[in-house]
Structure formats: structure tokens, C-alpha cells
Coordinates of C-alpha atoms in Angstrom, one line a residue:
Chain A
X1 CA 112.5 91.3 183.2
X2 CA 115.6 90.4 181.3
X3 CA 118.1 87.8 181.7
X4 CA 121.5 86.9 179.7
X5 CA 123.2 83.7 180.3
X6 CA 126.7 83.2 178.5
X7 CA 126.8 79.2 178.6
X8 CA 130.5 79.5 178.9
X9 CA 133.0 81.0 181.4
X10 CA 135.9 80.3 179.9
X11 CA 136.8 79.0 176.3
X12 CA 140.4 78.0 175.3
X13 CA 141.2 78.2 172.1
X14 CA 144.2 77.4 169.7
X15 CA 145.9 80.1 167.8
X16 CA 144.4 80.1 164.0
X17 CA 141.0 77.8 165.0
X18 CA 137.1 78.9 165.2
X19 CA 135.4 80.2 168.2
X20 CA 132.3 80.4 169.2
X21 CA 130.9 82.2 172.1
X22 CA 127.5 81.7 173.0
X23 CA 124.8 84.4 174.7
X24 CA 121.2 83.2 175.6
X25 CA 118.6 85.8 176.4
X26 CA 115.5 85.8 178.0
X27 CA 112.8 88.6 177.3
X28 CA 109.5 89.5 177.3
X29 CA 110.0 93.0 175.2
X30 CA 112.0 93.7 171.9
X31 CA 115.0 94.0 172.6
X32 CA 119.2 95.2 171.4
X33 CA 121.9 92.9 171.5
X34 CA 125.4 93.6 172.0
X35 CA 128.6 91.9 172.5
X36 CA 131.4 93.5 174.6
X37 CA 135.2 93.0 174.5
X38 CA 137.3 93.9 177.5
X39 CA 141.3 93.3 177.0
X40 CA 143.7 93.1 180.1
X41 CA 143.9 96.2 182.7
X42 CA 140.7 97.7 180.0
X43 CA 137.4 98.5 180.3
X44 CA 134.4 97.5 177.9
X45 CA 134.5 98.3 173.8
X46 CA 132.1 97.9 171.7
X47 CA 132.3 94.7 169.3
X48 CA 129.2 94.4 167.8
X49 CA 125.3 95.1 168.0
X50 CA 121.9 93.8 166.7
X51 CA 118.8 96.7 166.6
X52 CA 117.1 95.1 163.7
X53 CA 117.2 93.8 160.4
X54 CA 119.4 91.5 158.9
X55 CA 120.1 88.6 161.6
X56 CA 123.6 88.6 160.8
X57 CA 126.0 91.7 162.3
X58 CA 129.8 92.5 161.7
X59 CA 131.7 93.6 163.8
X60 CA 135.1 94.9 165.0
X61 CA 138.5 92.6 164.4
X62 CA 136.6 89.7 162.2
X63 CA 133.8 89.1 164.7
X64 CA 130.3 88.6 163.6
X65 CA 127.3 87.3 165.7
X66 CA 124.1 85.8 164.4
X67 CA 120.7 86.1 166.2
X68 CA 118.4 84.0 166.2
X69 CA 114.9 84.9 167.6
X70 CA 113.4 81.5 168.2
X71 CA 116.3 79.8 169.9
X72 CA 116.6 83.5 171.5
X73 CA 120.5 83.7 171.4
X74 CA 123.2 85.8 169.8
X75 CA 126.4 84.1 169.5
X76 CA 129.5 85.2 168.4
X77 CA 131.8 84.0 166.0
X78 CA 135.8 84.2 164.3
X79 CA 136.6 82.1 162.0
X80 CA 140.5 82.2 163.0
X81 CA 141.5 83.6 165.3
X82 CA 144.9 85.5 166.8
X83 CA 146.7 86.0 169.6
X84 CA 145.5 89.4 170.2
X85 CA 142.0 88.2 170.6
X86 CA 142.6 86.9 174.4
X87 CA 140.1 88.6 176.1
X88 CA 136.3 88.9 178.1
X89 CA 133.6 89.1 176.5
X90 CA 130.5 90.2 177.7
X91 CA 127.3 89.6 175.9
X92 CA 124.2 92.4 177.0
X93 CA 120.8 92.8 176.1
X94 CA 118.9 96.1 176.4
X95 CA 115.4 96.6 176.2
X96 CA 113.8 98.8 172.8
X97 CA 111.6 100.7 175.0
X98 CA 114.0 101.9 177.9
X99 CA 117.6 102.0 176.1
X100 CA 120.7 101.7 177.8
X101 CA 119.4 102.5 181.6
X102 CA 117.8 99.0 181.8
X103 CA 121.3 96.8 179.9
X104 CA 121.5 93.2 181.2
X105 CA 125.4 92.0 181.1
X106 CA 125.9 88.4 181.2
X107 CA 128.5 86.9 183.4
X108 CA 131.4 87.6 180.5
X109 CA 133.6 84.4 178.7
X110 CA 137.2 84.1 178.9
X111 CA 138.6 83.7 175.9
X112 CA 142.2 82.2 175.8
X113 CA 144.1 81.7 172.9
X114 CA 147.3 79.6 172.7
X115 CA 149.9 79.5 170.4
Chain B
X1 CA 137.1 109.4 169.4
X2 CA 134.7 109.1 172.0
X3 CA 136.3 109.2 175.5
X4 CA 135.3 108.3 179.4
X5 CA 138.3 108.8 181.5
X6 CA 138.6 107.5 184.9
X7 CA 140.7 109.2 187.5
X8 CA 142.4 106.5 189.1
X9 CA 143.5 103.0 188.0
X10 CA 144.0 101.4 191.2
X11 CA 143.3 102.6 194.8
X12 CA 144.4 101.1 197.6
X13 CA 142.2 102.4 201.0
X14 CA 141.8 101.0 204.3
X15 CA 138.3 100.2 206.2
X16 CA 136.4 103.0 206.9
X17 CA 137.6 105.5 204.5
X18 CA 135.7 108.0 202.4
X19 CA 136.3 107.0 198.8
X20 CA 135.9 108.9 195.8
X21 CA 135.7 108.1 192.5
X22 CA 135.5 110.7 189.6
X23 CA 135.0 110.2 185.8
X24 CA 134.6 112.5 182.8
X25 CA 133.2 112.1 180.1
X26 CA 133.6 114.4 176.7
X27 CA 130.7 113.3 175.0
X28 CA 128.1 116.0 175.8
X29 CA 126.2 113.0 177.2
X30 CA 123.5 112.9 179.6
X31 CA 123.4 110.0 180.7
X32 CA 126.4 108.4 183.3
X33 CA 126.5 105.2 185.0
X34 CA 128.8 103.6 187.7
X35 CA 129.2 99.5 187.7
X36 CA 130.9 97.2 189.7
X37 CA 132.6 94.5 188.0
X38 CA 133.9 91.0 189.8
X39 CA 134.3 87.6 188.6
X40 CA 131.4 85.2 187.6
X41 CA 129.0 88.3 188.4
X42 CA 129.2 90.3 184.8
X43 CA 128.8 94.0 185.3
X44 CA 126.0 94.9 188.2
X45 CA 124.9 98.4 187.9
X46 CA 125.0 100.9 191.1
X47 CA 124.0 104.0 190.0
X48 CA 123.4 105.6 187.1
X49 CA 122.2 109.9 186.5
X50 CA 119.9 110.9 183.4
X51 CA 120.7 114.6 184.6
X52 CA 122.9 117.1 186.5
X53 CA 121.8 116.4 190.1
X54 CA 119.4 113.8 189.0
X55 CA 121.0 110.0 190.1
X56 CA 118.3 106.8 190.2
X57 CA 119.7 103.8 192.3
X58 CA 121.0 100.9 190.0
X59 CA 120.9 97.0 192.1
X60 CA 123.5 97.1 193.8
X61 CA 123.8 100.9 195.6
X62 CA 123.8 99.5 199.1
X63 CA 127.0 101.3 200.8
X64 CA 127.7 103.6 197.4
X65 CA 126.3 107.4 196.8
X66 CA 127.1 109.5 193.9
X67 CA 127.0 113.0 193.0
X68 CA 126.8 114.7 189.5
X69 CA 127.3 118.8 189.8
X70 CA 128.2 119.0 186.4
X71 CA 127.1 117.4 183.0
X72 CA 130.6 115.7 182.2
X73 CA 131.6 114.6 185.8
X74 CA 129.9 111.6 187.7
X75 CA 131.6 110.8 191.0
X76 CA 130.8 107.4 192.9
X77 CA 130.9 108.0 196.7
X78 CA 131.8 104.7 199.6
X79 CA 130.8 106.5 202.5
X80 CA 132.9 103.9 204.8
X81 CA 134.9 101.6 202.6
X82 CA 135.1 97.9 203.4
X83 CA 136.4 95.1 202.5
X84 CA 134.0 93.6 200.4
X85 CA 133.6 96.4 197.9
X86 CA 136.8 95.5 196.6
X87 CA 136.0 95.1 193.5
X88 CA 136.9 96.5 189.7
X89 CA 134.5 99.9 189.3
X90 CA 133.6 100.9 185.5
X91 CA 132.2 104.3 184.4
X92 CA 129.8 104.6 181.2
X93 CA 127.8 106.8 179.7
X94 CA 125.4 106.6 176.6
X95 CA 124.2 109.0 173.9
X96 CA 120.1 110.1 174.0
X97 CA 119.1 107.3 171.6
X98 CA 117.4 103.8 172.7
X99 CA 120.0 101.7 170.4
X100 CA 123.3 103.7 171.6
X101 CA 125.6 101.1 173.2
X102 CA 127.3 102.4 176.3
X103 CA 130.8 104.1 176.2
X104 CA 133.3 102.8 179.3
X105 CA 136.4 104.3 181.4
X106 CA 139.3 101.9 181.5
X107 CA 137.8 101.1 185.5
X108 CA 139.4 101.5 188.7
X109 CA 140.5 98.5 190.6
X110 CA 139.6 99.3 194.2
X111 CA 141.2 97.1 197.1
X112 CA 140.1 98.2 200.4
X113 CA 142.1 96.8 203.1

């Protein structure tokens, strides 16, 4: 079985600063890793994935997220960010084998940034 | 552009109530899920349908049915609403590979009164 623990349920953040969002997973299969964005009165967008390869993935709006097998986590990073970027996220882990019918969801972060 | 449209926003019902929720999806895909969504809890699947007229229970489908007639529509069914499936409800669906991420409705927020 899977599990996906976001260590944090709400981040505040100024305007302009870093972020970091962190995801933990537990697994005993390969597995995807995606991050989720879900604005006010929305539902969930893509932001990112990982399926293989390079451990280091872009995504939408300046995001990026590094996994890291050992530590098993895939947090998620901005460098500066806006505004616009108040927000859930939602970090999810889906097994290789199964795809999308078996997608873990971790209990989301609030991100709130001020001005 | 990809797009899973959810009928309704926000419902308001009473206790007791047959509910329905429909969403569409123009995808072509075959695969449709329903979630509920409340604070603290993430997303917790209820359903999900790899088929016309084919629907596997998700974790949560105590007190929820579905029904999919047609490829495009899945429809998530409270027999006898109460008060503590008020909750926000998300539809997805997801393309035939392993790696495709899940495409989501903008949810309805249910309040059952």
C-alpha cells in the first residue's frame, strides 16, 4: 500500500520569498509523483509530474520539484513567489503498475502569500 | 484543451433527498472517477468506472452509487442525503496510459441540510 504525508498544512509566505512544500511517500512498488494546484472555488490542475529520469521536474508557473528516492519525498519549490500563487496543493503518488485507479492524495498545503 | 465539466457548483438539499450529480467529460476517456474532498482529509476516492456500465467501489462508497450509461457521462448517486456528506465532490477522469495524471471538474460543493 501507498501512503503520502504533506508535512505541512498550511505555509505562509511573503510576497517575493522562497517556498517549499514538502511531500513524503511511502511505497513498496515504483511509483509516479505528481503535484496538484487547486485555486479558490477550482478543482485540481496539474503542476508537475515525476515518471522517470532526471530527478528534477518543471513545472507550470515557475514550480519545480525534486525527488529524491532515498529520503522518498518530492518537494516542491518557487523561488519567488506572487500573489497569484495562494493556493492548495496536493501532492499524489500513483503506483507504475496500476496507473491512475490506485492515486494516493496527501492531505493538500495551504499556501498563503502576503503582500 | 482538455475539459471535465461539472453540472452544478453548489447544491443545497435537505436530509433524505435523492441527489444527483452529473459530469462530462470530452476526452474520449475511459476511465471516470468521483472524490470527495474535505479539509485535513486530501481527496478520498468513492467510485471510479473503467467502462460504460462497469463502476468498482473506491474507500469511501458507503451511502453513494453511481451510474455510467454512456462513455462521456459519470453520474454520482446519494440515495438519501445527509448531513455528513456535505462535503466538496470532484470529478476526474484519466487517459489509457499508467503515467496520465487525472483531469478534474471545477467540483460541486454539496450542503445537505
Amino acid at each position: 500500500a501507498q501512503s503520502v504525508t504533506q508535512l505541512d498544512s498550511q505555509v505562509p509566505v511573503f510576497e517575493e520569498a522562497p517556498v517549499e512544500l514538502r511531500c513524503n511517500y511511502s511505497s513498496s512498488v515504483s511509483v509516479y509523483l505528481f503535484w496538484y494546484v487547486q485555486y479558490p472555488n477550482q478543482g485540481l490542475q496539474l503542476l508537475l509530474k515525476y515518471l522517470s529520469g532526471s530527478t528534477l521536474v518543471k513545472g507550470i508557473n515557475g514550480f519545480e520539484a525534486e525527488f529524491n528516492k532515498s529520503q522518498t519525498s518530492f518537494h516542491l519549490r518557487k523561488p519567488s513567489v506572487h500573489i497569484s500563487d495562494t493556493a492548495e496543493y496536493f501532492c499524489a503518488v500513483t503506483p507504475a503498475h496500476t496507473g491512475g485507479f490506485k492515486t494516493i492524495f496527501g492531505a493538500g498545503t495551504r499556501l498563503f502569500v502576503k503582500a | 484543451d482538455v475539459k471535465v465539466t461539472q453540472s452544478s457548483r453548489y447544491l443545497v438539499k435537505r436530509t433524505g433527498e435523492k441527489v444527483f450529480l452529473e459530469c462530462v467529460q470530452d476526452m474520449d476517456h475511459e476511465n471516470m472517477f468521483w472524490y470527495r474532498q474535505d479539509p485535513g482529509l486530501g481527496l478520498r476516492l468513492i467510485y471510479f468506472s473503467y467502462d460504460v456500465k462497469m463502476k468498482e467501489k473506491g474507500d469511501i462508497p458507503e451511502g453513494y452509487s453511481v451510474s455510467r450509461e454512456k462513455k462521456e457521462r459519470f453520474s454520482l448517486i446519494l440515495e438519501s442525503a445527509s448531513t455528513n456528506q456535505t462535503s466538496m465532490y470532484l470529478c476526474a477522469s484519466i487517459g489509457g496510459r499508467n503515467n496520465s495524471p487525472l483531469h478534474f471538474g471545477n467540483g460541486t460543493r454539496l450542503t445537505v441540510t
